[in-house]
mmCIF file of C-alpha atoms in Angstrom:
data_model
loop_
_atom_site.group_PDB
_atom_site.id
_atom_site.type_symbol
_atom_site.label_atom_id
_atom_site.label_comp_id
_atom_site.label_asym_id
_atom_site.label_seq_id
_atom_site.Cartn_x
_atom_site.Cartn_y
_atom_site.Cartn_z
ATOM 1 C CA MET U 27 3.656 3.418 -34.069
ATOM 2 C CA PRO U 28 4.598 5.296 -30.992
ATOM 3 C CA THR U 29 6.282 3.534 -27.908
ATOM 4 C CA PRO U 30 4.202 3.395 -24.689
ATOM 5 C CA SER U 31 6.298 6.252 -23.320
ATOM 6 C CA GLU U 32 5.515 8.342 -26.226
ATOM 7 C CA GLU U 33 1.828 8.330 -26.117
ATOM 8 C CA ARG U 34 0.575 11.910 -25.419
ATOM 9 C CA ALA U 35 -2.830 13.827 -25.181
ATOM 10 C CA VAL U 36 -3.790 17.352 -24.601
ATOM 11 C CA VAL U 37 -5.861 17.891 -21.245
ATOM 12 C CA GLY U 38 -7.180 21.198 -20.187
ATOM 13 C CA GLY U 39 -4.972 23.279 -22.592
ATOM 14 C CA GLY U 40 -1.710 21.501 -21.613
ATOM 15 C CA THR U 41 0.306 18.150 -22.682
ATOM 16 C CA THR U 42 -0.008 14.912 -20.594
ATOM 17 C CA TRP U 43 2.537 12.087 -21.366
ATOM 18 C CA LEU U 44 2.053 8.396 -20.539
ATOM 19 C CA VAL U 45 5.330 6.823 -19.328
ATOM 20 C CA THR U 46 5.310 3.132 -18.951
ATOM 21 C CA ARG U 47 8.622 1.652 -19.893
ATOM 22 C CA TYR U 48 10.914 0.777 -16.592
ATOM 23 C CA ALA U 49 13.596 3.061 -17.200
ATOM 24 C CA ASP U 50 11.560 6.100 -17.950
ATOM 25 C CA VAL U 51 9.429 5.426 -14.598
ATOM 26 C CA ARG U 52 12.538 5.051 -12.857
ATOM 27 C CA GLU U 53 14.060 8.369 -14.212
ATOM 28 C CA VAL U 54 10.729 10.320 -13.431
ATOM 29 C CA LEU U 55 10.118 8.846 -9.844
ATOM 30 C CA GLY U 56 13.812 9.605 -8.739
ATOM 31 C CA ASP U 57 14.181 12.784 -10.162
ATOM 32 C CA SER U 58 11.502 15.228 -7.881
ATOM 33 C CA GLU U 59 13.608 18.441 -9.337
ATOM 34 C CA ARG U 60 12.369 17.867 -12.891
ATOM 35 C CA PHE U 61 9.336 16.053 -12.299
ATOM 36 C CA SER U 62 7.656 17.111 -9.125
ATOM 37 C CA THR U 63 4.679 16.624 -6.888
ATOM 38 C CA ARG U 64 2.948 19.289 -5.665
ATOM 39 C CA PRO U 65 5.019 20.854 -2.779
ATOM 40 C CA GLY U 66 3.167 21.029 0.523
ATOM 41 C CA PRO U 67 2.859 19.618 3.881
ATOM 42 C CA GLY U 68 1.928 16.197 2.545
ATOM 43 C CA ALA U 69 5.762 15.243 2.078
ATOM 44 C CA GLU U 70 6.066 15.624 5.923
ATOM 45 C CA MET U 71 3.962 13.010 6.620
ATOM 46 C CA PRO U 72 5.806 9.854 6.641
ATOM 47 C CA GLU U 73 7.902 10.922 9.784
ATOM 48 C CA ARG U 74 6.636 8.737 12.498
ATOM 49 C CA LEU U 75 7.056 5.150 11.200
ATOM 50 C CA ALA U 76 9.652 4.253 13.985
ATOM 51 C CA ALA U 77 7.165 5.029 16.636
ATOM 52 C CA LEU U 78 4.294 3.233 14.472
ATOM 53 C CA ARG U 79 6.199 -0.096 14.480
ATOM 54 C CA PRO U 80 5.403 -1.369 17.816
ATOM 55 C CA VAL U 81 1.681 -0.235 17.245
ATOM 56 C CA VAL U 82 1.329 -2.392 14.254
ATOM 57 C CA GLN U 83 3.159 -5.229 16.009
ATOM 58 C CA ASP U 84 0.782 -5.134 18.865
ATOM 59 C CA ILE U 85 -2.111 -4.977 16.416
ATOM 60 C CA ILE U 86 -0.844 -7.899 14.358
ATOM 61 C CA ASP U 87 -0.380 -10.021 17.624
ATOM 62 C CA GLU U 88 -3.867 -9.098 18.805
ATOM 63 C CA ARG U 89 -5.537 -10.445 15.696
ATOM 64 C CA LEU U 90 -3.563 -13.723 15.899
ATOM 65 C CA ASP U 91 -4.536 -14.279 19.490
ATOM 66 C CA ALA U 92 -8.071 -13.799 18.686
ATOM 67 C CA LEU U 93 -7.596 -16.402 15.589
ATOM 68 C CA ALA U 94 -5.979 -18.571 18.092
ATOM 69 C CA ALA U 95 -8.787 -18.082 20.875
ATOM 70 C CA ALA U 96 -11.527 -19.080 17.854
ATOM 71 C CA GLY U 97 -9.495 -21.850 16.596
ATOM 72 C CA PRO U 98 -8.941 -23.264 12.813
ATOM 73 C CA PRO U 99 -10.076 -22.810 10.206
ATOM 74 C CA ALA U 100 -10.295 -19.315 9.566
ATOM 75 C CA ASP U 101 -10.704 -16.665 6.594
ATOM 76 C CA LEU U 102 -7.098 -15.128 6.522
ATOM 77 C CA CYS U 103 -8.635 -12.092 4.502
ATOM 78 C CA ALA U 104 -11.641 -11.324 6.722
ATOM 79 C CA GLY U 105 -9.976 -12.420 10.109
ATOM 80 C CA PHE U 106 -6.490 -11.059 9.697
ATOM 81 C CA ALA U 107 -5.796 -8.998 6.718
ATOM 82 C CA VAL U 108 -8.492 -6.348 6.852
ATOM 83 C CA PRO U 109 -8.865 -6.072 10.469
ATOM 84 C CA VAL U 110 -4.989 -5.475 10.858
ATOM 85 C CA THR U 111 -5.013 -2.894 7.918
ATOM 86 C CA THR U 112 -7.851 -1.149 8.811
ATOM 87 C CA SER U 113 -6.647 -0.836 12.499
ATOM 88 C CA VAL U 114 -3.417 0.577 11.638
ATOM 89 C CA ILE U 115 -4.890 3.547 9.532
ATOM 90 C CA ALA U 116 -7.415 4.117 12.137
ATOM 91 C CA ARG U 117 -4.436 4.449 14.706
ATOM 92 C CA LEU U 118 -2.606 6.738 12.421
ATOM 93 C CA LEU U 119 -5.694 8.786 11.929
ATOM 94 C CA GLY U 120 -6.172 9.170 15.441
ATOM 95 C CA VAL U 121 -9.412 7.630 15.687
ATOM 96 C CA PRO U 122 -10.705 7.574 19.137
ATOM 97 C CA ARG U 123 -10.886 4.046 20.472
ATOM 98 C CA GLY U 124 -14.739 4.553 20.951
ATOM 99 C CA ASP U 125 -15.231 5.084 17.274
ATOM 100 C CA ARG U 126 -13.210 2.172 16.219
ATOM 101 C CA GLU U 127 -15.933 0.146 15.479
ATOM 102 C CA LEU U 128 -17.922 2.806 13.904
ATOM 103 C CA PHE U 129 -15.066 3.733 11.820
ATOM 104 C CA ARG U 130 -14.717 -0.100 10.470
ATOM 105 C CA ALA U 131 -18.419 -0.120 9.939
ATOM 106 C CA VAL U 132 -18.093 3.177 7.498
ATOM 107 C CA ALA U 133 -15.208 1.600 5.759
ATOM 108 C CA ALA U 134 -17.137 -1.750 5.247
ATOM 109 C CA ALA U 135 -20.011 0.138 3.806
ATOM 110 C CA ALA U 136 -17.690 2.431 1.499
ATOM 111 C CA PHE U 137 -16.108 -0.886 -0.083
ATOM 112 C CA GLY U 138 -18.241 -3.683 0.602
ATOM 113 C CA SER U 139 -17.681 -6.792 2.872
ATOM 114 C CA ALA U 140 -14.661 -7.974 0.518
ATOM 115 C CA GLY U 141 -13.083 -4.448 0.110
ATOM 116 C CA ARG U 142 -14.719 -3.813 -3.159
ATOM 117 C CA ALA U 143 -15.136 0.107 -4.105
ATOM 118 C CA ALA U 144 -18.787 1.048 -3.799
ATOM 119 C CA PRO U 145 -20.292 3.939 -5.704
ATOM 120 C CA GLU U 146 -19.414 7.443 -4.677
ATOM 121 C CA THR U 147 -22.736 7.353 -2.427
ATOM 122 C CA GLY U 148 -21.323 4.412 -0.462
ATOM 123 C CA SER U 149 -17.846 6.280 0.147
ATOM 124 C CA ARG U 150 -19.559 9.534 1.102
ATOM 125 C CA PRO U 151 -19.921 8.669 5.044
ATOM 126 C CA LEU U 152 -16.356 7.478 5.049
ATOM 127 C CA PHE U 153 -15.233 11.126 3.889
ATOM 128 C CA ASP U 154 -17.850 12.677 6.287
ATOM 129 C CA TYR U 155 -16.299 10.990 8.994
ATOM 130 C CA VAL U 156 -12.668 12.048 8.067
ATOM 131 C CA ARG U 157 -13.748 15.916 7.694
ATOM 132 C CA ARG U 158 -15.448 15.630 11.048
ATOM 133 C CA LEU U 159 -12.166 14.073 12.242
ATOM 134 C CA LEU U 160 -10.089 16.755 10.677
ATOM 135 C CA ARG U 161 -12.234 19.621 12.155
ATOM 136 C CA GLU U 162 -11.811 18.197 15.759
ATOM 137 C CA ARG U 163 -7.939 18.327 15.280
ATOM 138 C CA ARG U 164 -7.934 21.692 14.128
ATOM 139 C CA ALA U 165 -9.619 22.474 17.815
ATOM 140 C CA ALA U 166 -7.318 19.814 19.507
ATOM 141 C CA PRO U 167 -4.340 18.654 17.556
ATOM 142 C CA GLY U 168 -2.691 15.632 18.401
ATOM 143 C CA GLU U 169 0.191 13.439 17.155
ATOM 144 C CA ASP U 170 -1.694 11.786 14.387
ATOM 145 C CA VAL U 171 -1.507 12.462 10.647
ATOM 146 C CA LEU U 172 -4.117 14.687 10.286
ATOM 147 C CA SER U 173 -2.768 16.670 13.196
ATOM 148 C CA GLN U 174 0.385 17.041 11.104
ATOM 149 C CA LEU U 175 -1.117 17.991 8.069
ATOM 150 C CA ILE U 176 -2.590 20.914 9.874
ATOM 151 C CA THR U 177 0.374 22.051 11.623
ATOM 152 C CA SER U 178 2.624 21.853 8.885
ATOM 153 C CA GLY U 179 0.176 23.219 6.590
ATOM 154 C CA VAL U 180 0.681 26.550 8.774
ATOM 155 C CA ARG U 181 4.127 26.693 7.747
ATOM 156 C CA SER U 182 3.771 25.741 3.948
ATOM 157 C CA GLU U 183 3.646 28.209 1.317
ATOM 158 C CA GLN U 184 0.828 26.186 -0.280
ATOM 159 C CA PRO U 185 -1.053 24.613 2.611
ATOM 160 C CA LEU U 186 -3.394 21.736 1.559
ATOM 161 C CA THR U 187 -7.380 22.953 1.575
ATOM 162 C CA GLU U 188 -9.880 21.005 3.900
ATOM 163 C CA ASP U 189 -10.990 19.317 1.101
ATOM 164 C CA GLU U 190 -7.578 17.824 -0.071
ATOM 165 C CA MET U 191 -6.706 16.863 3.380
ATOM 166 C CA VAL U 192 -10.314 15.126 3.494
ATOM 167 C CA MET U 193 -9.291 13.215 0.287
ATOM 168 C CA MET U 194 -5.772 12.259 1.372
ATOM 169 C CA GLY U 195 -7.068 10.798 4.764
ATOM 170 C CA GLY U 196 -9.859 9.156 2.964
ATOM 171 C CA GLY U 197 -7.268 7.608 0.384
ATOM 172 C CA LEU U 198 -5.157 6.524 3.244
ATOM 173 C CA LEU U 199 -8.023 4.366 4.303
ATOM 174 C CA ILE U 200 -8.674 3.174 0.914
ATOM 175 C CA SER U 201 -5.210 2.024 0.476
ATOM 176 C CA GLY U 202 -5.237 0.392 3.822
ATOM 177 C CA LEU U 203 -8.364 -1.470 3.305
ATOM 178 C CA ASN U 204 -8.029 -2.144 -0.526
ATOM 179 C CA THR U 205 -4.675 -2.340 -1.497
ATOM 180 C CA THR U 206 -2.467 -3.316 1.804
ATOM 181 C CA ALA U 207 -5.090 -6.221 2.662
ATOM 182 C CA THR U 208 -5.195 -7.420 -0.765
ATOM 183 C CA THR U 209 -1.448 -7.484 -1.097
ATOM 184 C CA LEU U 210 -1.328 -9.209 2.060
ATOM 185 C CA ALA U 211 -3.649 -11.906 1.156
ATOM 186 C CA GLN U 212 -2.638 -12.595 -2.085
ATOM 187 C CA GLY U 213 1.143 -12.517 -0.850
ATOM 188 C CA MET U 214 0.243 -15.139 1.726
ATOM 189 C CA LEU U 215 -1.642 -17.176 -1.093
ATOM 190 C CA ALA U 216 1.464 -17.119 -2.911
ATOM 191 C CA LEU U 217 3.567 -18.532 -0.257
ATOM 192 C CA LEU U 218 1.065 -20.786 0.602
ATOM 193 C CA GLU U 219 0.688 -22.424 -2.700
ATOM 194 C CA ASP U 220 4.687 -22.667 -2.955
ATOM 195 C CA PRO U 221 5.874 -24.315 0.052
ATOM 196 C CA GLY U 222 9.507 -24.269 -1.356
ATOM 197 C CA GLU U 223 9.468 -20.713 -1.210
ATOM 198 C CA LEU U 224 7.597 -20.471 1.924
ATOM 199 C CA ASP U 225 10.531 -22.673 3.733
ATOM 200 C CA ARG U 226 13.103 -20.643 2.175
ATOM 201 C CA LEU U 227 11.678 -17.668 3.551
ATOM 202 C CA ARG U 228 10.948 -19.057 7.144
ATOM 203 C CA ALA U 229 14.647 -20.464 7.323
ATOM 204 C CA ASP U 230 15.837 -16.598 6.294
ATOM 205 C CA PRO U 231 13.619 -14.288 7.653
ATOM 206 C CA ALA U 232 16.429 -11.489 6.783
ATOM 207 C CA ARG U 233 14.650 -11.971 3.215
ATOM 208 C CA VAL U 234 11.448 -10.590 4.349
ATOM 209 C CA PRO U 235 11.846 -7.399 2.984
ATOM 210 C CA GLU U 236 12.776 -8.609 -0.506
ATOM 211 C CA ALA U 237 9.653 -10.707 -0.210
ATOM 212 C CA VAL U 238 7.603 -7.434 0.501
ATOM 213 C CA GLY U 239 9.284 -5.572 -2.607
ATOM 214 C CA ALA U 240 8.233 -8.595 -4.942
ATOM 215 C CA LEU U 241 4.739 -8.510 -3.535
ATOM 216 C CA VAL U 242 4.483 -4.813 -3.857
ATOM 217 C CA ARG U 243 5.938 -5.135 -7.449
ATOM 218 C CA PHE U 244 3.500 -7.923 -8.440
ATOM 219 C CA PHE U 245 0.247 -7.520 -6.530
ATOM 220 C CA GLY U 246 0.121 -4.205 -4.988
ATOM 221 C CA GLY U 247 0.957 -0.287 -5.727
ATOM 222 C CA ALA U 248 -0.903 2.263 -7.510
ATOM 223 C CA ALA U 249 -1.975 1.985 -11.136
ATOM 224 C CA ALA U 250 -0.482 5.297 -11.878
ATOM 225 C CA LEU U 251 1.305 8.475 -10.540
ATOM 226 C CA THR U 252 1.253 11.996 -11.647
ATOM 227 C CA ARG U 253 4.062 14.559 -11.851
ATOM 228 C CA GLU U 254 4.147 18.091 -13.208
ATOM 229 C CA VAL U 255 7.568 18.856 -15.439
ATOM 230 C CA THR U 256 9.348 21.778 -13.962
ATOM 231 C CA ARG U 257 11.612 22.721 -16.748
ATOM 232 C CA ASP U 258 12.078 21.680 -20.390
ATOM 233 C CA THR U 259 13.824 18.647 -20.399
ATOM 234 C CA GLU U 260 14.251 15.210 -22.218
ATOM 235 C CA LEU U 261 12.486 11.706 -21.179
ATOM 236 C CA GLY U 262 12.694 8.584 -23.204
ATOM 237 C CA GLY U 263 14.166 10.574 -26.079
ATOM 238 C CA LYS U 264 11.169 13.111 -26.469
ATOM 239 C CA ARG U 265 11.613 16.707 -25.517
ATOM 240 C CA VAL U 266 8.689 17.601 -22.350
ATOM 241 C CA ALA U 267 8.167 21.347 -21.663
ATOM 242 C CA ALA U 268 7.880 22.771 -18.496
ATOM 243 C CA GLY U 269 4.288 22.518 -16.995
ATOM 244 C CA ASP U 270 3.375 19.231 -19.056
ATOM 245 C CA LEU U 271 2.203 16.422 -17.018
ATOM 246 C CA VAL U 272 3.527 12.868 -16.863
ATOM 247 C CA VAL U 273 1.392 9.799 -15.806
ATOM 248 C CA VAL U 274 3.635 7.147 -14.800
ATOM 249 C CA ALA U 275 2.008 3.752 -15.251
ATOM 250 C CA LEU U 276 3.576 1.571 -12.376
ATOM 251 C CA GLN U 277 2.270 -1.817 -13.055
ATOM 252 C CA PRO U 278 3.377 -2.071 -16.717
ATOM 253 C CA ALA U 279 6.725 -0.901 -15.667
ATOM 254 C CA ASP U 280 6.776 -3.202 -12.656
ATOM 255 C CA ARG U 281 6.453 -6.130 -14.847
ATOM 256 C CA GLY U 282 9.087 -5.220 -17.193
ATOM 257 C CA HIS U 283 8.572 -6.837 -20.402
ATOM 258 C CA ASP U 284 9.993 -3.739 -22.267
ATOM 259 C CA ARG U 285 13.653 -3.790 -21.582
ATOM 260 C CA GLY U 286 15.136 -6.998 -22.790
ATOM 261 C CA PRO U 287 16.836 -9.089 -20.032
ATOM 262 C CA ALA U 288 14.536 -8.530 -16.949
ATOM 263 C CA PRO U 289 16.031 -7.806 -13.495
ATOM 264 C CA PHE U 290 13.267 -9.705 -12.024
ATOM 265 C CA PRO U 291 12.997 -13.422 -11.986
ATOM 266 C CA GLY U 292 10.611 -13.794 -14.517
ATOM 267 C CA PRO U 293 8.353 -10.616 -14.807
ATOM 268 C CA ASP U 294 5.043 -12.540 -14.544
ATOM 269 C CA ARG U 295 6.213 -14.640 -11.368
ATOM 270 C CA PRO U 296 6.119 -12.978 -7.881
ATOM 271 C CA GLY U 297 9.738 -14.357 -6.942
ATOM 272 C CA LEU U 298 9.309 -13.687 -3.364
ATOM 273 C CA THR U 299 12.532 -15.159 -2.157
ATOM 274 C CA ARG U 300 14.649 -13.842 -5.140
ATOM 275 C CA ARG U 301 16.085 -10.435 -5.311
ATOM 276 C CA PRO U 302 13.896 -8.276 -7.435
ATOM 277 C CA VAL U 303 14.836 -4.599 -8.565
ATOM 278 C CA GLY U 304 11.978 -2.469 -8.224
ATOM 279 C CA HIS U 305 10.841 1.306 -8.192
ATOM 280 C CA PHE U 306 7.957 1.253 -5.618
ATOM 281 C CA GLY U 307 8.472 4.464 -3.529
ATOM 282 C CA LEU U 308 11.587 5.405 -5.615
ATOM 283 C CA GLY U 309 12.707 8.952 -4.846
ATOM 284 C CA PRO U 310 12.932 11.537 -2.167
ATOM 285 C CA ARG U 311 8.988 11.743 -1.673
ATOM 286 C CA HIS U 312 7.158 8.842 -0.602
ATOM 287 C CA CYS U 313 3.494 8.710 0.207
ATOM 288 C CA VAL U 314 2.647 7.829 3.703
ATOM 289 C CA GLY U 315 0.331 4.876 2.576
ATOM 290 C CA GLN U 316 3.565 3.293 0.836
ATOM 291 C CA GLN U 317 5.564 3.379 3.928
ATOM 292 C CA THR U 318 2.831 2.224 6.201
ATOM 293 C CA ALA U 319 1.841 -0.461 3.718
ATOM 294 C CA ARG U 320 5.394 -2.021 3.770
ATOM 295 C CA LEU U 321 5.770 -1.884 7.474
ATOM 296 C CA GLU U 322 2.492 -3.876 7.698
ATOM 297 C CA LEU U 323 3.596 -6.164 5.116
ATOM 298 C CA ASP U 324 6.857 -7.000 6.570
ATOM 299 C CA LEU U 325 5.452 -7.312 10.375
ATOM 300 C CA ALA U 326 2.747 -9.298 9.103
ATOM 301 C CA LEU U 327 4.925 -11.946 7.075
ATOM 302 C CA ARG U 328 7.493 -12.171 9.967
ATOM 303 C CA THR U 329 5.013 -12.751 12.419
ATOM 304 C CA LEU U 330 3.002 -15.319 10.582
ATOM 305 C CA LEU U 331 6.175 -17.112 9.582
ATOM 306 C CA ARG U 332 7.171 -17.000 13.418
ATOM 307 C CA ARG U 333 3.863 -17.729 15.179
ATOM 308 C CA VAL U 334 2.097 -20.062 12.871
ATOM 309 C CA PRO U 335 4.614 -22.166 11.324
ATOM 310 C CA SER U 336 1.935 -24.854 10.126
ATOM 311 C CA LEU U 337 -0.201 -22.476 8.443
ATOM 312 C CA ARG U 338 -1.570 -24.036 5.238
ATOM 313 C CA LEU U 339 -4.677 -23.926 2.924
ATOM 314 C CA ALA U 340 -7.573 -25.047 4.161
ATOM 315 C CA VAL U 341 -9.153 -25.754 0.895
ATOM 316 C CA PRO U 342 -7.580 -27.088 -2.584
ATOM 317 C CA LEU U 343 -6.209 -24.105 -4.481
ATOM 318 C CA ALA U 344 -8.801 -24.667 -7.095
ATOM 319 C CA ASP U 345 -11.643 -23.874 -4.786
ATOM 320 C CA ILE U 346 -10.175 -20.399 -3.794
ATOM 321 C CA GLU U 347 -12.544 -17.480 -5.452
ATOM 322 C CA PHE U 348 -11.431 -14.158 -6.821
ATOM 323 C CA ARG U 349 -12.831 -11.020 -6.831
ATOM 324 C CA ALA U 350 -13.039 -9.615 -10.179
ATOM 325 C CA ASP U 351 -15.168 -6.601 -9.509
ATOM 326 C CA ALA U 352 -12.710 -4.980 -7.356
ATOM 327 C CA PRO U 353 -9.968 -2.214 -7.992
ATOM 328 C CA MET U 354 -7.198 -5.187 -7.324
ATOM 329 C CA VAL U 355 -7.889 -8.596 -7.922
ATOM 330 C CA GLY U 356 -7.646 -10.744 -5.195
ATOM 331 C CA PRO U 357 -9.200 -13.712 -2.875
ATOM 332 C CA ALA U 358 -12.734 -12.905 -1.918
ATOM 333 C CA ALA U 359 -11.839 -15.315 1.048
ATOM 334 C CA LEU U 360 -8.570 -17.423 2.161
ATOM 335 C CA PRO U 361 -9.600 -20.090 4.097
ATOM 336 C CA VAL U 362 -6.555 -21.347 6.276
ATOM 337 C CA THR U 363 -5.881 -23.841 8.892
ATOM 338 C CA TRP U 364 -3.026 -24.745 11.218
ATOM 339 C CA ASP U 365 -2.032 -26.958 14.176
ATOM 340 C CA GLU U 366 -1.199 -24.129 16.725
ATOM 341 C CA ILE U 367 -0.657 -20.577 17.197
ATOM 342 C CA GLY U 368 2.476 -19.725 19.417
ATOM 343 C CA PRO U 369 2.796 -16.637 21.688
ATOM 344 C CA ALA U 370 3.740 -13.305 20.534
ATOM 345 C CA ALA U 371 7.474 -12.215 21.114
ATOM 346 C CA GLY U 372 8.242 -11.833 24.680
ATOM 347 C CA ARG U 373 5.419 -14.363 26.033
ATOM 348 C CA ARG U 374 5.496 -17.762 26.883
#
């Protein structure tokens, strides 16, 4: 019986390997020389995160101000997680302020009110909008991600096609509305149902990056990534040939059941305030969606801990319903309440 990382299939005349073991996944994602993504301008996209940080912080504070004005209780999914992540993606793509509500409506139509993936016909308006935005950026480039793709493509030996850039822009929205928002909601639920971990994190905010890593390992991240083998080499004791594809299954490797003593504090528990060892984002090429997601999760956790210290569930844990028909399982709604929401940093 072959081990998971030995499973292979012939696809389109070539061989594709499924890689699931933790050590093998780390090897593939950590060596872009042997296991390559397609070279091109996409690798240059995540270069403006430092400038994005205050923008994300302002969006988070604006949402908390809106919750404070409306008063408790509130749905932390619809009232915080989804608006924050969608607004960040809109800023990243350079969506004009006058189009922001249209953009949110198109996104909601594509994924449903709870972030569910809709049929292809439902997502078509989203990608049509991104295509129109891309063509506008060709005529008048700005400092947004789509403009960077266009200008860097001029210098690239293998520039992305318009369809590829449209899919990348749409995929960035998908990751924001579905993956990041669901990971944030799941993470807050995990903390709110474990007051001990919540208190430890509030007492030591320096551990927030570790908590973000644990959330991504346990709840978030893509199901798989694909790499092309650039030269004949060995992986997991097997010979793989130049031109083969390796499909890296992130979620099984993240749980780490295959490697004996796990470096995680119990692979089937998040362990938010205990030091995990993961591979999400490992390697020299990081997806802009991954980096943006980490930034959003980090700032959202820090700000909620600081501004809403009394945040708690508004219903018993058993009453929270979960979506079972979505790409990522998460709360359909997360009812919370609080005593007071404090001012944003720098205000009194």
